[in-house]
Tab-separated table of C-alpha atoms in Angstrom:
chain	number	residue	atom	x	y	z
A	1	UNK	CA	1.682	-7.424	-98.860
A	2	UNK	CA	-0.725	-8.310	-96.416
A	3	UNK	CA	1.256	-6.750	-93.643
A	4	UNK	CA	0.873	-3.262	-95.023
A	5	UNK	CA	-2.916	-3.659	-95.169
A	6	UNK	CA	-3.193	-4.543	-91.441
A	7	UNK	CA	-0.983	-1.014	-90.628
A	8	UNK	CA	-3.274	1.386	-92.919
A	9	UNK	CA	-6.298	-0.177	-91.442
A	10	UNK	CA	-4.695	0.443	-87.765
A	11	UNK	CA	-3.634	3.667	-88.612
A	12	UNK	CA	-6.711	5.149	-90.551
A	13	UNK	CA	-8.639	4.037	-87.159
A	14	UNK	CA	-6.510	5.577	-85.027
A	15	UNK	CA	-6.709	8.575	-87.057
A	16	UNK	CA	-10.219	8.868	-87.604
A	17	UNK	CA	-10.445	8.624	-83.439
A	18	UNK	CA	-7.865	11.886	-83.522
A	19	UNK	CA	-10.067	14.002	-85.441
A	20	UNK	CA	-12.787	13.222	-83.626
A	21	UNK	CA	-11.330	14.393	-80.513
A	22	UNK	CA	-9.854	17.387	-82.282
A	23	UNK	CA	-13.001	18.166	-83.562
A	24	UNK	CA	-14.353	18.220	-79.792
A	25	UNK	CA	-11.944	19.356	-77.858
A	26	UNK	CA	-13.007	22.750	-76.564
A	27	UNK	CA	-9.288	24.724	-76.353
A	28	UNK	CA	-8.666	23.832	-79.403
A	29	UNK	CA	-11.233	25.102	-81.733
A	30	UNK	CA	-11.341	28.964	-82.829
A	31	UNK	CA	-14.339	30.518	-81.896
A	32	UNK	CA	-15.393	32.224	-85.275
A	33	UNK	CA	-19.088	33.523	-84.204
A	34	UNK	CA	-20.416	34.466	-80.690
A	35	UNK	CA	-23.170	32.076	-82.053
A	36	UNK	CA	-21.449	28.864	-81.991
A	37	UNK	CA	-19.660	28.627	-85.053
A	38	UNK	CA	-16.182	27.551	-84.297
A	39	UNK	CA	-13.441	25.513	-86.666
A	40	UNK	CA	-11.791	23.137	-85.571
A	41	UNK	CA	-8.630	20.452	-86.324
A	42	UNK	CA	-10.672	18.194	-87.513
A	43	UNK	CA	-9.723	17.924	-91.161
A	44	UNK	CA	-6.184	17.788	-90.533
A	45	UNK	CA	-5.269	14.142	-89.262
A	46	UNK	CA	-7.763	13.076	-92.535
A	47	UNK	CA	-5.569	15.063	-95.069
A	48	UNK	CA	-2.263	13.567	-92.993
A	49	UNK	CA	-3.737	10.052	-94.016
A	50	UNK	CA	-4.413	10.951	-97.908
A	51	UNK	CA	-1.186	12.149	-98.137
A	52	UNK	CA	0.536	9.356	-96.335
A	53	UNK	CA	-1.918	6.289	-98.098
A	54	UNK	CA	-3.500	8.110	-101.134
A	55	UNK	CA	-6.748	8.582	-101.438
A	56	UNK	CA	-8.177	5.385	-100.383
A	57	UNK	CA	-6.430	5.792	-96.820
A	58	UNK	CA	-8.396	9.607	-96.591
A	59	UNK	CA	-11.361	8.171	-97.786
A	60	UNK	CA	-11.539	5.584	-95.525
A	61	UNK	CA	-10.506	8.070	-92.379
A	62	UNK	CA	-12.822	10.622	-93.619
A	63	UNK	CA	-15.915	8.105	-93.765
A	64	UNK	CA	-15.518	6.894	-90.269
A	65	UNK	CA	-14.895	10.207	-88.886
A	66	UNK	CA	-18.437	11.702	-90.816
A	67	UNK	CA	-19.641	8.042	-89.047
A	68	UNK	CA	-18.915	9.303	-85.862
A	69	UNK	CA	-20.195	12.984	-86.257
A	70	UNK	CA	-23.455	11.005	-86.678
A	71	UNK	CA	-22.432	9.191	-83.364
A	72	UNK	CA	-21.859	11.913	-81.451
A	73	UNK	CA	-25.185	14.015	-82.223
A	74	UNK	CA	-25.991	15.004	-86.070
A	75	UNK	CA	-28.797	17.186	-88.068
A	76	UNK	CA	-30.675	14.211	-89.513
A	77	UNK	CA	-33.865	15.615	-91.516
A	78	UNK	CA	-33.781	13.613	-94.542
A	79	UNK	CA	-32.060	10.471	-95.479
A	80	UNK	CA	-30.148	11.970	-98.621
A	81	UNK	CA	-29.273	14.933	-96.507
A	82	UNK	CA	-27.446	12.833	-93.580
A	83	UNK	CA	-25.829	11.023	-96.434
A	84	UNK	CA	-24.387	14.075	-98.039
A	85	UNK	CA	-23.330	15.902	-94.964
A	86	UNK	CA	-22.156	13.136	-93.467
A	87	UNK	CA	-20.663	10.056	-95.304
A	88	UNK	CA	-19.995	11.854	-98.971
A	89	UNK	CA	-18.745	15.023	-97.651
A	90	UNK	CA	-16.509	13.442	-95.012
A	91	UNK	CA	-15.525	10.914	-97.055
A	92	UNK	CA	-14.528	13.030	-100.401
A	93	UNK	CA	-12.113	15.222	-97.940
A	94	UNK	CA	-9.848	12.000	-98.601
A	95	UNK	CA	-9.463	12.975	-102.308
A	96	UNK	CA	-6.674	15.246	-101.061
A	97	UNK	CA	-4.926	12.147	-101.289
A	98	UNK	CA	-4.622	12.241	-105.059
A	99	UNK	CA	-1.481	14.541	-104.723
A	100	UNK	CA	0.095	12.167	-102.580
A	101	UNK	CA	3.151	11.142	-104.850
A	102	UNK	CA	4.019	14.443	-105.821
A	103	UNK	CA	3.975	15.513	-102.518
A	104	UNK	CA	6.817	12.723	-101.845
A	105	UNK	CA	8.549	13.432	-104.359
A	106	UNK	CA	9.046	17.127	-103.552
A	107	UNK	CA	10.045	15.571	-99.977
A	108	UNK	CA	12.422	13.074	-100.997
A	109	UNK	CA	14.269	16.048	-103.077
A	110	UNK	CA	13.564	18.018	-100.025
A	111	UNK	CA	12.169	20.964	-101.999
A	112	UNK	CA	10.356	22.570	-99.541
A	113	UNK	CA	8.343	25.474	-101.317
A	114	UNK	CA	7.126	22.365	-103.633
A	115	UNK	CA	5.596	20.529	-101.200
A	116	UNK	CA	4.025	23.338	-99.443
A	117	UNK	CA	1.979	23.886	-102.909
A	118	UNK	CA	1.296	20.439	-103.566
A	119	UNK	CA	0.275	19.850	-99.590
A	120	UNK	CA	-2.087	23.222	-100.413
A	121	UNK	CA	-3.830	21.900	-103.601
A	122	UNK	CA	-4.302	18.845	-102.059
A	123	UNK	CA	-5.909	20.530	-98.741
A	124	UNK	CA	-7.876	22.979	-101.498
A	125	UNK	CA	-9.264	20.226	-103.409
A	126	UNK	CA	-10.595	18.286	-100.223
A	127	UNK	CA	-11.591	20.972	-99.292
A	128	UNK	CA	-14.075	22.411	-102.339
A	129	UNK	CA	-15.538	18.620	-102.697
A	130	UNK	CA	-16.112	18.649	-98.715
A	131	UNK	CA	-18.065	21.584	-99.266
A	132	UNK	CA	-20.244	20.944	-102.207
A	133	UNK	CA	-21.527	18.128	-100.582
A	134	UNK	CA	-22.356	19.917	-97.945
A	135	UNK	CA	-23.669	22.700	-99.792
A	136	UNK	CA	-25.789	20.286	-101.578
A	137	UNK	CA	-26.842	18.666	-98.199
A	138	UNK	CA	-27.741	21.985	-97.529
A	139	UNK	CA	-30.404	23.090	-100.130
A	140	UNK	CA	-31.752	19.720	-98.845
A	141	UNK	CA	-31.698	20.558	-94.873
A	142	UNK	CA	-33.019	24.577	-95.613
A	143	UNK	CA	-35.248	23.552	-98.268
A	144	UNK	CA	-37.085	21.143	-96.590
A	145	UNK	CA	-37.831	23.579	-93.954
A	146	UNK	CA	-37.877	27.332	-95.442
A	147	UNK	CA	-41.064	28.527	-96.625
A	148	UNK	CA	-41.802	28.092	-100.819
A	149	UNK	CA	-39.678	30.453	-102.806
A	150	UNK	CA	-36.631	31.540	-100.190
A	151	UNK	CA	-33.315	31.444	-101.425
A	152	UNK	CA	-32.159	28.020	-100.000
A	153	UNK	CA	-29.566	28.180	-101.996
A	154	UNK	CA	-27.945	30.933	-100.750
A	155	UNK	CA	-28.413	30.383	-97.123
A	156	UNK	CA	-26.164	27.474	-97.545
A	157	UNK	CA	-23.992	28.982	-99.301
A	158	UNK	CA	-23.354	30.970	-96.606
A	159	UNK	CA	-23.376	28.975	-93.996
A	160	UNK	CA	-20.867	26.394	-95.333
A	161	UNK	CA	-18.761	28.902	-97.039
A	162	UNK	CA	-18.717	30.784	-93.707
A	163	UNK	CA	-16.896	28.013	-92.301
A	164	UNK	CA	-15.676	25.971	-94.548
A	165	UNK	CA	-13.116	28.479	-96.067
A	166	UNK	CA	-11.831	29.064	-92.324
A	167	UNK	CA	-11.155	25.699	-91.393
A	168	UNK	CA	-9.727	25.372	-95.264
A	169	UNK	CA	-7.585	27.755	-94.528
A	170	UNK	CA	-6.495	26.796	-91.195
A	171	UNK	CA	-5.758	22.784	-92.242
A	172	UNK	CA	-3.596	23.779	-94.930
A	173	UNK	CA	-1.322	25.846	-92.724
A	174	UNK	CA	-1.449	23.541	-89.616
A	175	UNK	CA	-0.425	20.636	-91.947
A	176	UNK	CA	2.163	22.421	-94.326
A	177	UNK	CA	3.725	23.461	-90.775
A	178	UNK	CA	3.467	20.045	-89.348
A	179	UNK	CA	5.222	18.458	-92.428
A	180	UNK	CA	8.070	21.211	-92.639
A	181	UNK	CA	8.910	20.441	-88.993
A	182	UNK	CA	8.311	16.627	-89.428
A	183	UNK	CA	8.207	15.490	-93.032
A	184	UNK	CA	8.910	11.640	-91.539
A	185	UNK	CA	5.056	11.704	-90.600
A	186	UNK	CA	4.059	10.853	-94.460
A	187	UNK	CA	7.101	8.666	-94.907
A	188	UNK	CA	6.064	5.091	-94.513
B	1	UNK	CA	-14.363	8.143	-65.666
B	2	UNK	CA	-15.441	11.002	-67.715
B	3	UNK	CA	-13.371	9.434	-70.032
B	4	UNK	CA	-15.911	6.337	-71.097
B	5	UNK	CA	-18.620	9.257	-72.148
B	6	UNK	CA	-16.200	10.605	-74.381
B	7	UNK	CA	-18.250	9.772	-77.783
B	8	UNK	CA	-21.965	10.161	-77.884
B	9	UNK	CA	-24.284	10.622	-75.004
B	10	UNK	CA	-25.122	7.105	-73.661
B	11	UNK	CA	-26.827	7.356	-70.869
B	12	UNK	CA	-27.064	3.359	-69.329
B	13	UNK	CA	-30.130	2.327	-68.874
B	14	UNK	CA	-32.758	-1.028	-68.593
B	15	UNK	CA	-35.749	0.256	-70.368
B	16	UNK	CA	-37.730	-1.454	-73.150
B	17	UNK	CA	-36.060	1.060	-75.490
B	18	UNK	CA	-32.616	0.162	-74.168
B	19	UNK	CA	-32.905	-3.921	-74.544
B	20	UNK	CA	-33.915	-3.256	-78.050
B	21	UNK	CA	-31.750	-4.852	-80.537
B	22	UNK	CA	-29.617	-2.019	-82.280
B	23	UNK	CA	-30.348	-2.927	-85.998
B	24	UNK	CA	-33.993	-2.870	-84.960
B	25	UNK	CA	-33.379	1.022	-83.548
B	26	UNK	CA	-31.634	2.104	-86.877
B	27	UNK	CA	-33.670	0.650	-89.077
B	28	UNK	CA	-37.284	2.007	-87.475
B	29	UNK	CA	-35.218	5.227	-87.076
B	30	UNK	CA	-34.420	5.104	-91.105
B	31	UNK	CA	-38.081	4.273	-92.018
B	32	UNK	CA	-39.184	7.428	-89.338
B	33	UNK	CA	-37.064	9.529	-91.205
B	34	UNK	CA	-38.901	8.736	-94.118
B	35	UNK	CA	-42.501	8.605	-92.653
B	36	UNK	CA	-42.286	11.867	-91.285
B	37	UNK	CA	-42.609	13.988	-94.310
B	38	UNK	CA	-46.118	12.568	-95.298
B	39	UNK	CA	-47.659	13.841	-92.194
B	40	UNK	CA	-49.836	16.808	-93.459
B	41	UNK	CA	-52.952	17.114	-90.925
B	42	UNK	CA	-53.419	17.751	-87.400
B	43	UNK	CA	-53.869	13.798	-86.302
B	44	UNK	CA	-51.474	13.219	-88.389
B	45	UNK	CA	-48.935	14.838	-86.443
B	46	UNK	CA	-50.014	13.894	-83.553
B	47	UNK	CA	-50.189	10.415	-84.086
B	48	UNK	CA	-45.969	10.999	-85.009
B	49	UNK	CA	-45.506	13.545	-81.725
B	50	UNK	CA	-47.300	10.393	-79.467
B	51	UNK	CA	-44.842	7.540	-81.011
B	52	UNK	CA	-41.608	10.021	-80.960
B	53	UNK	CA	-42.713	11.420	-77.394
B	54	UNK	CA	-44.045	7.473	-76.234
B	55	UNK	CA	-40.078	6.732	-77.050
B	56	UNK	CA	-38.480	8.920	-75.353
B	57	UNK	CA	-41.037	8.587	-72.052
B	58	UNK	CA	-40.399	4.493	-72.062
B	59	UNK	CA	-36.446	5.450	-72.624
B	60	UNK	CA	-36.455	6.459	-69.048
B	61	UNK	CA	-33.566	8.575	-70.183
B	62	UNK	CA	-33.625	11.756	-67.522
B	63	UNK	CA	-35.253	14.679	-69.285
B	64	UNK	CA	-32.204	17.059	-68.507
B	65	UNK	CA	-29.772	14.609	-70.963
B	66	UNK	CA	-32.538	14.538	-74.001
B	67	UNK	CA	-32.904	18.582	-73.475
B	68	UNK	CA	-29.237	18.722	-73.738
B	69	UNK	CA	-29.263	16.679	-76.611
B	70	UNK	CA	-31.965	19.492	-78.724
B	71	UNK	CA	-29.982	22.191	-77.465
B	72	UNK	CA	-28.234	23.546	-80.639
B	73	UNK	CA	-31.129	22.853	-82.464
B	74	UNK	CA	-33.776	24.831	-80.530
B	75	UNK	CA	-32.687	27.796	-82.055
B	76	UNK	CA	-33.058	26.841	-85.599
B	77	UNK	CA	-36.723	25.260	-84.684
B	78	UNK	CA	-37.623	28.654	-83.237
B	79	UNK	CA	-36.108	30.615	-86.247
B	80	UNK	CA	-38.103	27.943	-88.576
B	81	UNK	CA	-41.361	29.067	-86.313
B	82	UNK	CA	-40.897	32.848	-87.267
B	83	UNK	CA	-39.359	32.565	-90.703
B	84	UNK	CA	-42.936	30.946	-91.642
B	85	UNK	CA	-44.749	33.371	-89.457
B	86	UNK	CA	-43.257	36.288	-91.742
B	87	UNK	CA	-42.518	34.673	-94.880
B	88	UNK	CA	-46.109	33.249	-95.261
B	89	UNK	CA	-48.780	35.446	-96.402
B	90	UNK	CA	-52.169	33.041	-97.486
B	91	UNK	CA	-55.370	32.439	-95.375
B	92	UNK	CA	-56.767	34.421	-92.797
B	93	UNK	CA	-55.633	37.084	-90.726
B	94	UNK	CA	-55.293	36.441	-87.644
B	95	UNK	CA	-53.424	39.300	-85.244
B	96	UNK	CA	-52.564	42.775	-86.534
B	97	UNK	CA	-49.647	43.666	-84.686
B	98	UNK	CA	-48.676	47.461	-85.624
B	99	UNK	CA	-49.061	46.686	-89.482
B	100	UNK	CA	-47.274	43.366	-89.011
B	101	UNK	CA	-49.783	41.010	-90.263
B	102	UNK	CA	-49.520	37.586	-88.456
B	103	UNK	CA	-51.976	35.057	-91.433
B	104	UNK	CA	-53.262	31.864	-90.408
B	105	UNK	CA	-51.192	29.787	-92.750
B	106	UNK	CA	-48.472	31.126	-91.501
B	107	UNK	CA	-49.074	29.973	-88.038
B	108	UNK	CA	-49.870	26.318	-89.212
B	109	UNK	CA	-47.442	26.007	-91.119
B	110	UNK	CA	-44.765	27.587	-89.077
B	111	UNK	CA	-46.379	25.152	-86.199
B	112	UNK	CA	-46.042	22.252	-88.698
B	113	UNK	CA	-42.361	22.307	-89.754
B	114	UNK	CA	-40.882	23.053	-86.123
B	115	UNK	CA	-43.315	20.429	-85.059
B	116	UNK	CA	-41.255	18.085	-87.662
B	117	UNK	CA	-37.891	19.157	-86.930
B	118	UNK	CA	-38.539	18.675	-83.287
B	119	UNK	CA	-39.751	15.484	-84.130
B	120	UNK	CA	-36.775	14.364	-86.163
B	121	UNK	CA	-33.993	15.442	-83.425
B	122	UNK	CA	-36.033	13.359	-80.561
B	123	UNK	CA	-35.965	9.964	-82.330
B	124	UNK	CA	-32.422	10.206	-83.794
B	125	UNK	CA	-31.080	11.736	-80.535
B	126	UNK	CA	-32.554	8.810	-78.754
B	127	UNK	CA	-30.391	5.931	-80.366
B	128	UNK	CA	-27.220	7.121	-79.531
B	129	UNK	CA	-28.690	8.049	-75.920
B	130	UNK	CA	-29.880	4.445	-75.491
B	131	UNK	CA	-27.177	2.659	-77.914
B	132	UNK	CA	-23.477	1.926	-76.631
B	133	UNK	CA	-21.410	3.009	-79.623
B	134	UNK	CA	-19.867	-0.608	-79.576
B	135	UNK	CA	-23.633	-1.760	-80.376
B	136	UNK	CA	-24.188	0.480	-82.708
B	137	UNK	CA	-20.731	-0.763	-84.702
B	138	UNK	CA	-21.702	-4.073	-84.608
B	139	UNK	CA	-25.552	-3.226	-85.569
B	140	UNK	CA	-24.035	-1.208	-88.615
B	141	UNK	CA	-21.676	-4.107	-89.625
B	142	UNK	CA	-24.674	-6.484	-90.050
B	143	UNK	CA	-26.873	-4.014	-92.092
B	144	UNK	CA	-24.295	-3.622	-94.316
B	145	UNK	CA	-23.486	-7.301	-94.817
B	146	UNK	CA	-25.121	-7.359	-98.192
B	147	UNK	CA	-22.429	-4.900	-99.147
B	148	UNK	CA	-19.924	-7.398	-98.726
B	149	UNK	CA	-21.445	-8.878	-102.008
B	150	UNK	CA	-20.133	-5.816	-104.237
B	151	UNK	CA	-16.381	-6.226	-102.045
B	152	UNK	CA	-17.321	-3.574	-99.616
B	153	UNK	CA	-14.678	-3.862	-97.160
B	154	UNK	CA	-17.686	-3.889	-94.253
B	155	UNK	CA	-15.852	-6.337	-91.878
B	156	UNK	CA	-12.720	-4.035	-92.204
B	157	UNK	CA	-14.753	-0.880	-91.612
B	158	UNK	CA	-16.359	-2.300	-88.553
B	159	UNK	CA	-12.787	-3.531	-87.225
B	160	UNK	CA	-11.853	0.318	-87.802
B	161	UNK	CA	-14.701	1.497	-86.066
B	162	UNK	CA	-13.910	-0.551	-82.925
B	163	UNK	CA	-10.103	0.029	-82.543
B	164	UNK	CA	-11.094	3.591	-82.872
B	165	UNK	CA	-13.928	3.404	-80.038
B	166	UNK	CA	-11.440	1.800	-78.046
B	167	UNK	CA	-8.327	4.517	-78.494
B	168	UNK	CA	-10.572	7.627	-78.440
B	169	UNK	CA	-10.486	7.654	-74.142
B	170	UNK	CA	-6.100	6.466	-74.406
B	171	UNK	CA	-5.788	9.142	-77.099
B	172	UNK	CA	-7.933	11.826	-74.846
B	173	UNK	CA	-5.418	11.125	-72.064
B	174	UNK	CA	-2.801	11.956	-74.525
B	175	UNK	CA	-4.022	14.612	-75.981
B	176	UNK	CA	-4.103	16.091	-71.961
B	177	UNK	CA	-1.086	14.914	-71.089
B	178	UNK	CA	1.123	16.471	-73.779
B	179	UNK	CA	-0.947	20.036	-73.401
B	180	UNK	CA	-0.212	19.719	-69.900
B	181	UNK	CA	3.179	18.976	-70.971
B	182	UNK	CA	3.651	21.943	-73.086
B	183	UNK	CA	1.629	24.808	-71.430
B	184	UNK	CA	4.381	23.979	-68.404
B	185	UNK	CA	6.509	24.554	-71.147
B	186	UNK	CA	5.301	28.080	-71.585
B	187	UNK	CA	2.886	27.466	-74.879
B	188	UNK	CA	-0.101	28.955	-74.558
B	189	UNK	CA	-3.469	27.493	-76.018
B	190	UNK	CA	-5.904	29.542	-74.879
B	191	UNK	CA	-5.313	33.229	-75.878
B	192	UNK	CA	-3.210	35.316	-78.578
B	193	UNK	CA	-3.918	35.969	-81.375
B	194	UNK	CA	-4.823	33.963	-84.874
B	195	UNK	CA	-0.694	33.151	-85.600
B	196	UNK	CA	0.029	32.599	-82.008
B	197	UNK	CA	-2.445	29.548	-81.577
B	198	UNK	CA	-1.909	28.153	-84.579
B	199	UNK	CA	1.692	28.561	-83.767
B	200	UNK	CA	1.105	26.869	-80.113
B	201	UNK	CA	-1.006	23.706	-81.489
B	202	UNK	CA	2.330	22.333	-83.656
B	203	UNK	CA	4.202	21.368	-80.711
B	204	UNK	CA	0.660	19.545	-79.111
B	205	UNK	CA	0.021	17.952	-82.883
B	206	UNK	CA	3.499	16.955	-83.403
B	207	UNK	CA	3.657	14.437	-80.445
B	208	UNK	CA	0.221	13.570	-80.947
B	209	UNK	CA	0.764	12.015	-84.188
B	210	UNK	CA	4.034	10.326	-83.456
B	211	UNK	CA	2.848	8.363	-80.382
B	212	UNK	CA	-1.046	7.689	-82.651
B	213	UNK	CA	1.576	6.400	-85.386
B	214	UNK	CA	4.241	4.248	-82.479
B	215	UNK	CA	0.687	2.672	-81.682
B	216	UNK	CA	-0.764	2.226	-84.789
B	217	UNK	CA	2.060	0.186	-85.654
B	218	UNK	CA	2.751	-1.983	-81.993
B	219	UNK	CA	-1.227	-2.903	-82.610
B	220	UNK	CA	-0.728	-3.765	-86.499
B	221	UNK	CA	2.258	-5.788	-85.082
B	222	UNK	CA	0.273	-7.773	-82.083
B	223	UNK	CA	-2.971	-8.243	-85.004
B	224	UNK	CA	-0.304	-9.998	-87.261
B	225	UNK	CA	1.746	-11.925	-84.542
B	226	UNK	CA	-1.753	-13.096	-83.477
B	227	UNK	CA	-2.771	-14.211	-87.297
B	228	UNK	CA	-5.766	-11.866	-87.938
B	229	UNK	CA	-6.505	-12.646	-91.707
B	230	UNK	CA	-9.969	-10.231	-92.405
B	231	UNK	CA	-13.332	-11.356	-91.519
B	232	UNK	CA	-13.677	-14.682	-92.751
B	233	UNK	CA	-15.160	-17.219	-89.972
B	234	UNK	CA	-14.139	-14.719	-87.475
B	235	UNK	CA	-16.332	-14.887	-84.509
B	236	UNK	CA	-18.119	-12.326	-82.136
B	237	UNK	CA	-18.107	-11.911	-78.369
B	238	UNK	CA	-21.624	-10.381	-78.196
B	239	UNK	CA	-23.661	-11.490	-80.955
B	240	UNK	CA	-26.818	-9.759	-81.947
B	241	UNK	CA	-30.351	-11.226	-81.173
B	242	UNK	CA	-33.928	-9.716	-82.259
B	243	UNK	CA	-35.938	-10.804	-79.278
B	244	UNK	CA	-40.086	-10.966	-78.507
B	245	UNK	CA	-39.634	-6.807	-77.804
B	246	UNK	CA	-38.166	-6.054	-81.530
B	247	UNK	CA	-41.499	-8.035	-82.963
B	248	UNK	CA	-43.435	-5.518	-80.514
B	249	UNK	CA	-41.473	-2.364	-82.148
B	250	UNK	CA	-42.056	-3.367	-85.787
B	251	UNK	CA	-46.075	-4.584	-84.986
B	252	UNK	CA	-46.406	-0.718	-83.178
B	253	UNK	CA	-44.482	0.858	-85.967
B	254	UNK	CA	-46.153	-0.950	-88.737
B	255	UNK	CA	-49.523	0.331	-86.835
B	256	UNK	CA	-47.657	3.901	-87.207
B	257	UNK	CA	-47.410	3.561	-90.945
B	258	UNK	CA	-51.280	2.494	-91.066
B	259	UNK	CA	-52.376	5.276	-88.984
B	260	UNK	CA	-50.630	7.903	-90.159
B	261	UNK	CA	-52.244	7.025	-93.980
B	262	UNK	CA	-55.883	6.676	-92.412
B	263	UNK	CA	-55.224	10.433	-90.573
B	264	UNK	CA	-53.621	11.969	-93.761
B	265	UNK	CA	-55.689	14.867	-95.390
């Protein structure tokens, strides 16, 4: 169905462009540090697309939305490093999408408490694969810069755990609320 | 319109570095990237501070926009400076500050990676200041043509890219308007606590996503009334030319590359 193709490729555009501005729009990230970090929307409208279109959609909305964190001003120290933290960890955030039928099938029986779980272990396991490629990324970006024998490792560990559990946290309940209110937005 | 600066940091511009042709800036950019990390002596360095520094001067970009551009990284190249300064104990030393010993290799090294970091944020900063993101989709849609070989969707991607470029300012207006909308409303985005703004940003998200999904699908409708089929023997408004300057940029770069291997300790 050629028809259908044209509408995912609309949609994951359109998509993509939404977290972007979530990501940048200042009101509506949470200030987590005094220092910057803050966590922001982002993830959702990628995890909306998985769900909706499976994992290719998410994919394909995570990739262009790591494609525009580059765009809009990125940490680029090594090739492999930009790769990770941008195009494998953006792009493996779409793997949520692998829950995608069960999720509609807990919606079409309209068990709610059902698709709340599967919407969570779908948000948790974009969530753990966005972060070990940054977390990889990151022995890259420290190591390449700490002095011999620090523990890169843990640095970013901490860094991305700091706030990568956050935002984690903070997709899964925007999006199992969104869906409750509005469970039309994954029905194509 | 503050709206058309949305994405990246363009600043418009006629400069040498500006009339470059886009796949010419990423690709130098990609091979700088990888250059950088064999620098390991003073002229060395240098030779990579006067290229990276020679861009940015012949950018004519206003220094305010490229500061703006390495401020969130200025910290970490300062914390990079001291880490080495204290982490490092070889070589001489050099100042005795109230038993904290400051050692020579310390300094250099310290001096060196900061040096490289700094280094590394100028050039890559300078392509999106210089580059209109439009040029930069098409640039990236022609370096990954050879993709298309193993069925990369590339044409699709760079289709994506562009609708996207085009509906971040429409969906920005949105994105006010409906905020605007509900704070009259009473729903408060700014303050609370945790619940209450997570509570507050379903009724901005909710809209939000039906009106991106009531466009999504009028613009998949127009595409197909129009008979967009994929990439095949579609053509371009702008197309891409490498011009007398590019051959200058590869001939200095490719001088670069020789230097930097004649300098090397």
């Amino acid at each position: 169905m050629r028809s259908k193709r044209i509408l995912i490729l609309v949609e994951v555009a359109i998509f993509s462009a939404l977290a972007l501005l979530l990501d940048v729009i200042p009101f509506l990230s949470f200030k987590l540090w005094a220092q910057g970090g803050s966590v922001s929307f982002a993830m959702v409208p990628v995890f909306l697309m998985a769900f909706r279109w499976g994992v290719k959609g998410g994919v394909a909305t995570g990739l262009l939305l790591g494609f525009y964190q580059v765009l809009t001003g990125a940490y680029i120290i090594t090739v492999l490093q930009t790769f990770l933290d941008y195009f494998v960890a953006f792009g493996v955030l779409g793997i949520a999408g692998i829950v995608s039928r069960p999720v509609w099938q807990a919606i079409k029986e309209e068990k709610k408490k059902a698709f709340v779980f599967w919407i969570f272990i779908g948000c948790l396991v974009g969530s753990v694969l966005r972060f070990i490629g940054h977390f990889a990324a990151g022995i890259i970006f420290y190591g390449s810069f700490a002095p011999e024998g620090q523990p890169v490792w843990l640095y970013s560990l901490l860094y991305n755990g700091g706030y990568m559990l956050p935002a984690f946290i903070l997709s899964a309940i925007v999006i199992s609320l969104l869906i409750v209110q509005r469970p039309k937005l994954l029905i194509r | 319109m503050s709206n058309s600066m949305i994405i990246g940091q363009y600043v418009p511009g006629e400069s040498f570095v500006h009339r470059l042709d886009p796949r010419s800036k990423i690709a130098i950019i990609f091979f700088f990237v990888l250059i950088v990390f064999f620098a390991n002596s003073v002229m060395s360095y240098g030779l990579l501070a006067l290229f990276a520094i020679g861009a940015a001067a012949s950018s004519k970009v206003p220094l305010p926009y490229i500061m703006k551009g390495l401020k969130p990284v200025w910290f970490l190249i300062i914390f990079t400076f001291l880490l080495h300064l204290i982490v490092t104990k070889e070589g001489d030393v050099l100042y005795n500050l109230w038993g904290w010993k400051i050692y020579e290799e310390g300094l250099v090294q310290g001096a060196a990676i900061s040096l490289r970091f700094f280094l590394l944020i100028l050039v890559t900063s300078l392509l999106t200041l210089t580059t209109t993101p439009i040029e930069i989709t098409d640039a990236i849609e022609e370096l990954l043509g050879p993709l298309k070989k193993i069925r990369f969707p590339v044409h699709e991607l760079a289709l994506m890219m562009s609708i996207s470029l085009r509906f971040i300012p429409t969906l920005m207006q949105e994105t006010e308007k409906i905020s605007k909308a509900q704070a009259s409303r009473g729903v408060d985005f700014r303050t609370g606590s945790f619940k209450d703004r997570i509570k507050a940003v379903i009724p901005l998200l909710v809209p939000l996503f039906v009106s991106a999904f009531k466009r999504a699908e009028e613009l998949a409708m127009a595409m197909e009334a129009r008979g967009y089929r994929g990439g095949e023997g579609r053509t371009k408004l702008r197309e891409l030319s490498i011009s007398k300057l590019d051959y200058y940029l590869y001939a200095l770069f490719i001088l670069l590359i020789i230097g930097l291997f004649l300098t090397r300790s």
